[in-house]
Amino acid sequence: MPTPTAPLILFDDDHYMYVLRDQAYAEAWWEEPGEFTHGFDALARPLSMTGVPHAVHLTLTGEAPNEAELRRLVAHHYDRHLRRQTPPEASTLAEFVAALPREGR
């Protein structure tokens, strides 16, 4: 399976979004695999997480992108956690992902 394309967009069990610079950073940064609910790479391909606390691994679950689901989850994150802000309105996926706020810049 190919390597996920950076950045990685992960969602926790509270629907909070984290945009992490690459796979190595995401795996070192994320502590509890049970808190992971959804994830995508920069091409909107879905991710899965395996492992144990403080030792997680992210893998692509397929080659087919799911841009609609990524945009839906981002919008939900903004509605729930960033009420005074609006999600990026970029028409292309690359512009949309580039406009997302990142952790640990």
Coordinates of N, CA, C and O in Angstrom, one line a residue:
M1 N 0.9 -1.2 0.0 CA 0.0 0.0 0.0 C 0.9 1.2 0.0 O 1.9 1.3 0.7
P2 N 0.6 2.3 -0.8 CA 1.4 3.5 -0.8 C 1.3 4.2 0.5 O 0.5 4.0 1.3
T3 N 2.3 5.1 0.6 CA 2.4 6.0 1.8 C 1.3 7.1 1.7 O 1.1 7.7 0.6
P4 N 0.7 7.5 2.8 CA -0.3 8.6 2.7 C 0.5 9.9 2.3 O 1.6 10.1 2.7
T5 N -0.2 10.7 1.6 CA 0.3 12.0 1.1 C 0.0 13.0 2.2 O -1.1 13.2 2.7
A6 N 1.0 13.8 2.6 CA 0.9 14.8 3.6 C 0.2 16.0 3.1 O 0.3 16.3 1.9
P7 N -0.4 16.8 4.0 CA -0.6 16.5 5.4 C -1.8 15.5 5.6 O -2.5 15.2 4.7
L8 N -1.8 15.0 6.9 CA -2.9 14.0 7.3 C -3.9 14.8 8.1 O -3.6 15.6 8.9
I9 N -5.2 14.5 7.8 CA -6.3 15.1 8.5 C -7.0 14.1 9.3 O -7.6 13.1 8.8
L10 N -6.9 14.2 10.6 CA -7.4 13.2 11.5 C -8.6 13.8 12.4 O -8.5 15.0 12.7
F11 N -9.5 13.0 12.7 CA -10.6 13.4 13.6 C -10.7 12.5 14.8 O -10.6 11.2 14.7
D12 N -11.0 13.1 16.0 CA -11.1 12.3 17.2 C -12.5 12.0 17.5 O -13.4 12.3 16.7
D13 N -12.7 11.3 18.6 CA -14.1 10.8 19.0 C -15.0 12.0 19.4 O -16.2 11.8 19.6
D14 N -14.5 13.2 19.5 CA -15.3 14.4 19.8 C -15.5 15.2 18.5 O -15.8 16.3 18.5
H15 N -15.1 14.6 17.4 CA -15.2 15.2 16.0 C -14.3 16.4 15.9 O -14.5 17.3 15.0
Y16 N -13.2 16.5 16.7 CA -12.2 17.5 16.6 C -11.2 17.2 15.5 O -10.8 16.0 15.4
M17 N -10.9 18.1 14.6 CA -10.0 17.9 13.5 C -8.5 18.3 13.9 O -8.3 19.3 14.5
Y18 N -7.6 17.5 13.4 CA -6.2 17.7 13.6 C -5.5 17.6 12.2 O -5.7 16.6 11.5
V19 N -4.8 18.6 11.7 CA -4.1 18.5 10.5 C -2.6 18.5 10.8 O -2.1 19.4 11.4
L20 N -2.0 17.3 10.5 CA -0.7 17.0 11.0 C 0.2 16.9 9.8 O -0.1 16.3 8.7
R21 N 1.4 17.4 9.9 CA 2.3 17.6 8.7 C 2.7 16.4 7.9 O 2.9 16.5 6.7
D22 N 2.8 15.2 8.5 CA 3.1 14.0 7.8 C 2.8 12.8 8.6 O 2.5 12.9 9.8
Q23 N 3.0 11.6 8.1 CA 2.7 10.4 8.8 C 3.5 10.2 10.0 O 3.0 9.8 11.1
A24 N 4.8 10.4 9.9 CA 5.7 10.2 11.1 C 5.3 11.1 12.2 O 5.2 10.7 13.4
Y25 N 5.0 12.4 11.9 CA 4.6 13.3 12.9 C 3.3 12.9 13.6 O 3.1 12.9 14.8
A26 N 2.3 12.5 12.7 CA 1.0 12.1 13.2 C 1.1 10.9 14.1 O 0.5 10.9 15.2
E27 N 1.9 9.9 13.7 CA 2.1 8.7 14.6 C 2.8 9.0 15.9 O 2.5 8.4 16.9
A28 N 3.7 9.9 15.9 CA 4.4 10.3 17.1 C 3.5 11.2 18.0 O 3.5 11.1 19.2
W29 N 2.6 12.0 17.4 CA 1.8 13.0 18.1 C 0.6 12.3 18.7 O 0.2 12.7 19.8
W30 N -0.1 11.4 18.0 CA -1.3 10.8 18.4 C -1.0 9.8 19.5 O -0.2 8.9 19.3
E31 N -1.8 9.9 20.6 CA -1.5 9.0 21.7 C -2.4 7.8 21.8 O -2.0 6.7 22.1
E32 N -3.7 8.0 21.7 CA -4.7 6.9 21.9 C -5.4 6.5 20.7 O -6.2 7.2 20.1
P33 N -5.1 5.3 20.2 CA -5.8 4.8 19.0 C -7.3 4.8 19.1 O -8.1 5.0 18.1
G34 N -7.8 4.6 20.3 CA -9.3 4.5 20.5 C -10.0 5.8 20.4 O -11.2 5.8 20.2
E35 N -9.2 6.9 20.4 CA -9.8 8.2 20.2 C -10.0 8.6 18.7 O -10.6 9.6 18.3
F36 N -9.3 7.9 17.8 CA -9.4 8.1 16.4 C -10.7 7.6 15.8 O -11.1 6.5 16.1
T37 N -11.4 8.5 15.0 CA -12.6 8.0 14.3 C -12.5 8.0 12.8 O -13.1 7.1 12.2
H38 N -11.9 9.0 12.3 CA -11.7 9.2 10.8 C -10.4 9.8 10.5 O -9.8 10.6 11.3
G39 N -9.9 9.5 9.3 CA -8.6 10.1 8.9 C -8.5 10.1 7.4 O -9.1 9.2 6.7
F40 N -7.8 11.1 6.8 CA -7.6 11.2 5.4 C -6.2 11.7 5.1 O -5.7 12.5 5.9
D41 N -5.7 11.4 4.0 CA -4.5 12.0 3.6 C -4.8 13.3 2.7 O -6.0 13.6 2.5
A42 N -3.8 14.0 2.2 CA -4.1 15.2 1.4 C -4.9 14.9 0.1 O -5.4 15.9 -0.5
L43 N -4.9 13.7 -0.3 CA -5.7 13.4 -1.5 C -7.1 12.8 -1.2 O -7.7 12.3 -2.1
A44 N -7.5 13.0 0.1 CA -8.8 12.6 0.6 C -9.0 11.1 0.6 O -10.1 10.6 0.6
R45 N -7.9 10.3 0.6 CA -8.0 8.9 0.7 C -8.1 8.5 2.2 O -7.4 9.1 3.0
P46 N -9.0 7.6 2.5 CA -9.3 7.3 3.9 C -8.1 6.6 4.6 O -7.4 5.8 3.9
L47 N -7.9 6.8 5.9 CA -6.9 6.2 6.7 C -7.5 5.4 7.8 O -8.6 5.6 8.2
S48 N -6.7 4.4 8.2 CA -7.1 3.6 9.4 C -5.9 3.7 10.4 O -4.8 4.0 10.0
M49 N -6.2 3.5 11.7 CA -5.2 3.6 12.7 C -5.2 2.3 13.5 O -6.3 1.8 13.8
T50 N -4.0 1.7 13.7 CA -3.9 0.5 14.5 C -2.8 0.8 15.5 O -2.1 1.8 15.5
G51 N -2.7 -0.1 16.5 CA -1.7 0.1 17.5 C -2.2 0.1 18.9 O -3.4 -0.2 19.1
V52 N -1.4 0.5 19.8 CA -1.7 0.6 21.2 C -1.3 2.0 21.6 O -0.7 2.8 20.9
P53 N -1.8 2.5 22.8 CA -1.4 3.8 23.3 C 0.1 4.1 23.1 O 0.9 3.3 23.5
H54 N 0.4 5.3 22.6 CA 1.7 5.8 22.4 C 2.5 5.0 21.3 O 3.7 5.2 21.2
A55 N 1.8 4.1 20.6 CA 2.5 3.4 19.5 C 1.4 3.1 18.4 O 1.0 2.0 18.2
V56 N 1.0 4.1 17.7 CA 0.0 4.0 16.6 C 0.6 3.9 15.3 O 1.8 4.4 15.1
H57 N -0.1 3.4 14.3 CA 0.3 3.3 12.9 C -0.8 3.7 12.0 O -1.9 3.1 12.2
L58 N -0.6 4.6 11.1 CA -1.6 5.0 10.1 C -1.4 4.3 8.8 O -0.2 4.3 8.3
T59 N -2.4 3.8 8.1 CA -2.3 3.2 6.8 C -3.5 3.7 6.0 O -4.6 4.0 6.5
L60 N -3.3 3.7 4.7 CA -4.4 4.0 3.7 C -5.3 2.8 3.7 O -4.8 1.6 3.7
T61 N -6.6 3.0 3.6 CA -7.5 1.9 3.5 C -7.9 1.6 2.1 O -8.6 0.7 1.8
G62 N -7.4 2.5 1.2 CA -7.7 2.3 -0.2 C -7.2 3.4 -1.0 O -6.7 4.4 -0.5
E63 N -7.3 3.3 -2.4 CA -6.8 4.3 -3.3 C -7.9 5.3 -3.6 O -7.6 6.4 -4.1
A64 N -9.2 5.0 -3.4 CA -10.3 5.9 -3.8 C -10.4 7.0 -2.9 O -10.7 6.8 -1.7
P65 N -10.4 8.2 -3.4 CA -10.6 9.4 -2.5 C -12.0 9.5 -2.1 O -12.9 9.1 -2.8
N66 N -12.2 10.2 -0.9 CA -13.6 10.4 -0.5 C -13.7 11.9 -0.1 O -13.8 12.3 1.1
E67 N -13.5 12.8 -1.1 CA -13.5 14.2 -0.8 C -14.8 14.7 -0.2 O -14.7 15.6 0.7
A68 N -15.9 14.2 -0.6 CA -17.2 14.7 0.0 C -17.2 14.4 1.5 O -17.6 15.3 2.2
E69 N -16.8 13.2 1.9 CA -16.8 12.9 3.3 C -15.8 13.8 4.1 O -16.1 14.3 5.2
L70 N -14.6 14.0 3.5 CA -13.6 14.9 4.2 C -14.2 16.3 4.3 O -14.1 16.8 5.4
R71 N -14.8 16.8 3.3 CA -15.4 18.2 3.4 C -16.5 18.2 4.4 O -16.7 19.2 5.1
R72 N -17.3 17.2 4.5 CA -18.4 17.1 5.4 C -17.9 17.1 6.9 O -18.4 17.8 7.7
L73 N -16.9 16.3 7.1 CA -16.3 16.2 8.5 C -15.6 17.5 8.9 O -15.7 18.0 10.0
V74 N -14.9 18.2 7.9 CA -14.3 19.5 8.2 C -15.4 20.5 8.5 O -15.3 21.3 9.5
A75 N -16.5 20.5 7.8 CA -17.6 21.5 8.0 C -18.2 21.2 9.4 O -18.5 22.1 10.2
H76 N -18.3 19.9 9.8 CA -18.9 19.6 11.1 C -17.9 20.0 12.2 O -18.4 20.5 13.2
H77 N -16.6 19.9 12.0 CA -15.6 20.4 13.0 C -15.8 21.9 13.2 O -15.8 22.4 14.3
Y78 N -15.9 22.6 12.1 CA -16.1 24.1 12.2 C -17.4 24.4 12.9 O -17.4 25.3 13.7
D79 N -18.5 23.8 12.5 CA -19.8 24.0 13.2 C -19.7 23.8 14.7 O -20.3 24.5 15.5
R80 N -19.0 22.7 15.1 CA -19.0 22.3 16.5 C -17.9 23.0 17.3 O -18.2 23.3 18.5
H81 N -16.7 23.2 16.7 CA -15.6 23.7 17.5 C -15.1 25.1 17.1 O -14.4 25.7 18.0
L82 N -15.4 25.6 16.0 CA -14.9 26.9 15.5 C -16.1 27.7 15.0 O -16.1 28.2 13.9
R83 N -17.1 27.9 15.8 CA -18.3 28.5 15.4 C -18.2 29.9 14.8 O -19.1 30.3 14.0
R84 N -17.2 30.6 15.2 CA -17.1 32.0 14.6 C -16.3 32.0 13.3 O -16.0 33.1 12.7
Q85 N -15.9 30.8 12.8 CA -15.1 30.8 11.6 C -15.9 29.9 10.6 O -16.7 29.1 10.9
T86 N -15.5 30.1 9.3 CA -16.1 29.2 8.3 C -15.0 28.3 7.7 O -13.9 28.7 7.6
P87 N -15.4 27.1 7.3 CA -14.4 26.3 6.6 C -13.9 26.8 5.3 O -14.6 27.7 4.7
P88 N -12.8 26.4 4.9 CA -12.3 26.9 3.6 C -13.3 26.6 2.5 O -14.0 25.6 2.5
E89 N -13.4 27.6 1.6 CA -14.3 27.4 0.5 C -13.6 27.2 -0.9 O -14.2 27.4 -1.9
A90 N -12.4 26.7 -0.8 CA -11.6 26.4 -2.0 C -12.3 25.4 -2.9 O -12.8 24.4 -2.3
S91 N -12.2 25.6 -4.2 CA -12.9 24.7 -5.1 C -12.1 23.4 -5.3 O -12.6 22.3 -5.5
T92 N -10.8 23.5 -5.3 CA -9.9 22.3 -5.5 C -9.6 21.7 -4.2 O -9.4 22.4 -3.2
L93 N -9.4 20.4 -4.2 CA -9.0 19.7 -3.0 C -7.7 20.2 -2.5 O -7.5 20.4 -1.3
A94 N -6.7 20.4 -3.3 CA -5.4 20.9 -2.9 C -5.5 22.2 -2.2 O -4.9 22.4 -1.1
E95 N -6.2 23.2 -2.7 CA -6.4 24.5 -2.1 C -7.2 24.3 -0.8 O -6.9 25.0 0.2
F96 N -8.2 23.4 -0.7 CA -9.0 23.2 0.5 C -8.1 22.7 1.6 O -8.1 23.2 2.7
V97 N -7.3 21.7 1.3 CA -6.4 21.1 2.3 C -5.3 22.1 2.8 O -5.1 22.2 4.0
A98 N -4.8 22.9 1.8 CA -3.8 23.9 2.2 C -4.3 24.9 3.1 O -3.6 25.5 3.9
A99 N -5.6 25.2 3.0 CA -6.2 26.3 3.9 C -6.6 25.8 5.3 O -7.0 26.6 6.1
L100 N -6.5 24.5 5.5 CA -6.9 24.0 6.8 C -5.8 24.4 7.9 O -4.6 24.4 7.6
P101 N -6.2 24.7 9.1 CA -5.3 25.1 10.1 C -4.5 23.8 10.6 O -5.1 22.8 10.8
R102 N -3.2 24.0 10.7 CA -2.3 22.8 11.0 C -1.8 22.9 12.5 O -1.5 24.0 13.0
E103 N -1.6 21.7 13.0 CA -1.0 21.6 14.3 C 0.5 21.5 14.1 O 1.0 21.0 13.2
G104 N 1.3 22.1 15.1 CA 2.7 21.9 15.2 C 3.5 22.5 14.0 O 4.4 21.9 13.5
R105 N 3.1 23.6 13.5 CA 3.8 24.2 12.3 C 5.2 24.5 12.6 O 5.6 24.9 13.6

